[in-house]
């Protein structure tokens, strides 16, 4: 059991080194076989993985991988969870009756009551948009990590349109809604970072092509 796990860890370590450090990866694999003979493969493999992780910020491929995972797991997936949670709140409002914001508006004057009616009418559409945003963000994170850039671009465009519609609706109906500023900031970072990562990927692909075809 220990040896297969050690080989899996070694495979992950060499993958983290990337093509730019292929010589180091080959040397690691050679030393790993010696570690197997010494009956310490897992400890050696874990040491290699730690060294590979420490080296990732020092080379372009490693920085690209770290940036993708940081964006996907640090921002996009939490945004997906936030939107899906808000969609759940909308569904509860539709099924169980008014929420505190609706009650506050309904107990106000004529203008507030009109806004309450508009708010209630908009909840199904907002809930659908929130569900679409949550699912869209999960798909963006998946395709981003898999470097499926055409699908990322299509999902990015659809998500941007849904987000703009949702933010405009919330700003009109519930301008004091908690978290709207944080949501707008997160969406803005995401919508700027995804094209930047795609451009970075194109530059890397072009550079690798030139190196492979150099005389």
Protein backbone atom coordinates (compact mmCIF):
# COMPACT_ATOMS: atom_id res chain seq x y z
CA UNK A 1 0.00 0.00 0.00
CA UNK A 2 2.86 2.39 0.87
CA UNK A 3 4.67 1.97 -2.45
CA UNK A 4 1.66 2.76 -4.70
CA UNK A 5 0.91 5.82 -2.57
CA UNK A 6 4.53 6.92 -2.80
CA UNK A 7 4.49 6.55 -6.59
CA UNK A 8 1.30 8.63 -6.74
CA UNK A 9 2.92 11.38 -4.63
CA UNK A 10 6.02 11.27 -6.85
CA UNK A 11 3.88 11.62 -9.97
CA UNK A 12 2.23 14.69 -8.43
CA UNK A 13 5.63 16.13 -7.46
CA UNK A 14 7.10 15.75 -10.95
CA UNK A 15 3.96 17.19 -12.48
CA UNK A 16 4.24 20.24 -10.23
CA UNK A 17 7.76 20.83 -11.55
CA UNK A 18 6.45 21.19 -15.09
CA UNK A 19 8.28 20.85 -18.39
CA UNK A 20 10.68 23.68 -17.61
CA UNK A 21 12.31 21.60 -14.89
CA UNK A 22 12.23 18.23 -16.59
CA UNK A 23 15.86 17.46 -15.72
CA UNK A 24 15.13 17.93 -12.03
CA UNK A 25 12.05 15.69 -12.32
CA UNK A 26 14.09 12.94 -14.01
CA UNK A 27 16.72 13.16 -11.27
CA UNK A 28 13.98 12.89 -8.64
CA UNK A 29 12.59 9.77 -10.28
CA UNK A 30 16.04 8.18 -10.35
CA UNK A 31 16.62 8.92 -6.67
CA UNK A 32 13.13 7.66 -5.89
CA UNK A 33 14.05 4.19 -7.13
CA UNK A 34 17.03 4.22 -4.77
CA UNK A 35 14.68 5.25 -1.96
CA UNK A 36 12.45 2.28 -2.83
CA UNK A 37 15.43 -0.04 -2.41
CA UNK A 38 16.14 1.61 0.97
CA UNK A 39 12.50 1.04 1.98
CA UNK A 40 11.72 4.74 2.48
CA UNK A 41 9.77 5.61 -0.68
CA UNK A 42 6.91 7.57 0.93
CA UNK A 43 9.14 9.84 3.02
CA UNK A 44 11.28 10.59 -0.03
CA UNK A 45 8.23 11.22 -2.21
CA UNK A 46 6.71 13.61 0.35
CA UNK A 47 10.01 15.49 0.51
CA UNK A 48 10.04 15.80 -3.28
CA UNK A 49 6.45 17.06 -3.29
CA UNK A 50 7.30 19.71 -0.67
CA UNK A 51 10.33 20.79 -2.70
CA UNK A 52 8.26 20.95 -5.89
CA UNK A 53 5.62 23.10 -4.19
CA UNK A 54 8.27 25.47 -2.87
CA UNK A 55 9.71 25.75 -6.39
CA UNK A 56 6.40 26.46 -8.14
CA UNK A 57 6.45 30.25 -7.65
CA UNK A 58 9.93 30.32 -9.16
CA UNK A 59 8.98 29.24 -12.69
CA UNK A 60 6.35 30.42 -15.15
CA UNK A 61 4.43 27.17 -15.43
CA UNK A 62 4.20 26.88 -11.65
CA UNK A 63 2.98 30.45 -11.27
CA UNK A 64 0.36 29.81 -13.97
CA UNK A 65 -0.92 26.70 -12.17
CA UNK A 66 -0.99 28.51 -8.80
CA UNK A 67 -2.87 31.46 -10.32
CA UNK A 68 -5.49 29.15 -11.85
CA UNK A 69 -6.11 27.28 -8.61
CA UNK A 70 -6.11 30.46 -6.53
CA UNK A 71 -8.71 32.05 -8.80
CA UNK A 72 -10.86 28.92 -9.08
CA UNK A 73 -10.79 27.75 -5.46
CA UNK A 74 -10.17 31.05 -3.72
CA UNK A 75 -12.73 33.21 -5.52
CA UNK A 76 -14.95 31.50 -8.10
CA UNK A 77 -16.08 28.51 -6.00
CA UNK A 78 -16.89 30.74 -2.96
CA UNK A 79 -18.89 33.02 -5.28
CA UNK A 80 -20.76 29.98 -6.57
CA UNK A 81 -21.56 28.93 -2.99
CA UNK A 82 -22.73 32.47 -2.16
CA UNK A 83 -25.05 32.66 -5.18
CA UNK A 84 -26.47 29.19 -4.60
CA UNK A 85 -27.09 30.10 -0.95
CA UNK A 86 -28.91 33.28 -2.02
CA UNK A 87 -30.95 31.25 -4.50
CA UNK A 88 -31.95 28.98 -1.63
CA UNK A 89 -33.12 32.03 0.34
CA UNK A 90 -35.20 33.12 -2.65
CA UNK A 91 -36.80 29.70 -2.88
CA UNK A 92 -37.64 29.78 0.83
CA UNK A 93 -39.23 33.22 0.33
CA UNK A 94 -41.37 31.89 -2.50
CA UNK A 95 -42.41 28.79 -0.56
CA UNK A 96 -42.73 30.09 2.99
CA UNK A 97 -43.86 33.70 2.60
CA UNK A 98 -42.35 37.14 3.13
CA UNK A 99 -38.85 37.82 4.41
CA UNK A 100 -37.82 40.66 6.71
CA UNK A 101 -37.02 43.07 3.86
CA UNK A 102 -40.37 42.47 2.18
CA UNK A 103 -42.18 42.88 5.52
CA UNK A 104 -40.40 46.18 6.14
CA UNK A 105 -41.42 47.50 2.72
CA UNK A 106 -44.99 46.23 3.01
CA UNK A 107 -45.47 48.06 6.31
CA UNK A 108 -44.26 51.37 4.85
CA UNK A 109 -46.00 54.07 2.88
CA UNK A 110 -47.35 53.98 -0.65
CA UNK A 111 -43.96 54.11 -2.40
CA UNK A 112 -42.53 51.40 -0.13
CA UNK A 113 -45.55 49.16 -0.74
CA UNK A 114 -45.16 49.58 -4.49
CA UNK A 115 -41.50 48.59 -4.14
CA UNK A 116 -42.57 45.59 -2.05
CA UNK A 117 -44.86 44.45 -4.87
CA UNK A 118 -42.10 44.88 -7.43
CA UNK A 119 -39.70 43.01 -5.13
CA UNK A 120 -42.08 40.06 -4.76
CA UNK A 121 -42.66 39.95 -8.53
CA UNK A 122 -38.91 39.98 -9.22
CA UNK A 123 -37.96 37.24 -6.75
CA UNK A 124 -38.59 34.29 -9.14
CA UNK A 125 -36.43 35.88 -11.85
CA UNK A 126 -33.71 36.82 -9.34
CA UNK A 127 -33.75 33.30 -7.91
CA UNK A 128 -33.33 31.83 -11.39
CA UNK A 129 -30.45 34.25 -12.10
CA UNK A 130 -28.78 33.32 -8.81
CA UNK A 131 -29.07 29.61 -9.62
CA UNK A 132 -27.64 30.25 -13.09
CA UNK A 133 -24.77 32.26 -11.61
CA UNK A 134 -23.96 29.60 -9.04
CA UNK A 135 -23.95 26.81 -11.61
CA UNK A 136 -22.10 29.00 -14.11
CA UNK A 137 -19.37 29.75 -11.59
CA UNK A 138 -18.90 26.07 -10.81
CA UNK A 139 -18.59 25.31 -14.53
CA UNK A 140 -16.13 28.17 -15.00
CA UNK A 141 -13.97 26.85 -12.15
CA UNK A 142 -14.01 23.33 -13.63
CA UNK A 143 -13.17 24.39 -17.19
CA UNK A 144 -10.58 26.89 -15.94
CA UNK A 145 -8.67 24.21 -14.05
CA UNK A 146 -8.93 21.96 -17.11
CA UNK A 147 -7.68 24.80 -19.41
CA UNK A 148 -10.71 24.53 -21.72
CA UNK A 149 -10.40 28.15 -22.74
CA UNK A 150 -13.13 28.29 -25.39
CA UNK A 151 -15.67 26.96 -22.92
CA UNK A 152 -14.33 29.31 -20.27
CA UNK A 153 -14.83 32.26 -22.65
CA UNK A 154 -18.42 31.25 -23.45
CA UNK A 155 -19.31 30.68 -19.80
CA UNK A 156 -17.57 33.92 -18.82
CA UNK A 157 -19.68 35.92 -21.29
CA UNK A 158 -22.94 34.31 -20.12
CA UNK A 159 -22.03 34.76 -16.46
CA UNK A 160 -21.09 38.41 -17.01
CA UNK A 161 -24.47 39.10 -18.62
CA UNK A 162 -26.36 37.32 -15.82
CA UNK A 163 -24.31 39.10 -13.16
CA UNK A 164 -24.91 42.54 -14.71
CA UNK A 165 -28.66 41.88 -14.88
CA UNK A 166 -28.79 40.62 -11.31
CA UNK A 167 -26.74 43.47 -9.84
CA UNK A 168 -28.86 46.06 -11.66
CA UNK A 169 -32.06 44.43 -10.39
CA UNK A 170 -30.84 44.21 -6.79
CA UNK A 171 -29.57 47.80 -6.88
CA UNK A 172 -33.01 48.97 -7.98
CA UNK A 173 -35.12 46.85 -5.62
CA UNK A 174 -32.87 46.31 -2.59
CA UNK A 175 -30.02 48.84 -2.64
CA UNK A 176 -29.18 48.13 1.00
CA UNK A 177 -28.91 44.35 0.47
CA UNK A 178 -26.11 42.88 2.55
CA UNK A 179 -23.07 41.79 0.61
CA UNK A 180 -23.86 43.54 -2.67
CA UNK A 181 -20.61 45.56 -2.58
CA UNK A 182 -18.56 42.45 -1.82
CA UNK A 183 -20.36 40.56 -4.57
CA UNK A 184 -19.72 43.31 -7.11
CA UNK A 185 -16.03 43.46 -6.13
CA UNK A 186 -15.65 39.68 -6.40
CA UNK A 187 -17.38 39.56 -9.77
CA UNK A 188 -15.23 42.43 -11.05
CA UNK A 189 -12.03 40.63 -10.01
CA UNK A 190 -13.23 37.41 -11.63
CA UNK A 191 -14.31 39.07 -14.88
CA UNK A 192 -10.90 40.76 -15.16
CA UNK A 193 -8.81 37.77 -14.06
CA UNK A 194 -10.30 35.14 -16.40
CA UNK A 195 -9.34 36.97 -19.65
CA UNK A 196 -5.93 37.76 -18.13
CA UNK A 197 -5.32 34.07 -17.44
CA UNK A 198 -6.46 33.17 -20.97
CA UNK A 199 -4.00 35.70 -22.42
CA UNK A 200 -1.24 34.30 -20.21
CA UNK A 201 -2.02 30.80 -21.50
CA UNK A 202 -1.83 32.00 -25.13
CA UNK A 203 1.56 33.63 -24.51
CA UNK A 204 2.89 30.44 -22.94
CA UNK A 205 1.55 28.29 -25.79
CA UNK A 206 3.12 30.62 -28.38
CA UNK A 207 6.46 30.60 -26.56
CA UNK A 208 6.44 26.78 -26.27
CA UNK A 209 5.60 26.51 -29.98
CA UNK A 210 8.51 28.77 -30.90
CA UNK A 211 10.91 26.79 -28.70
CA UNK A 212 9.79 23.47 -30.16
CA UNK A 213 10.22 24.70 -33.73
CA UNK A 214 13.45 26.61 -33.22
CA UNK A 215 16.26 25.50 -35.57
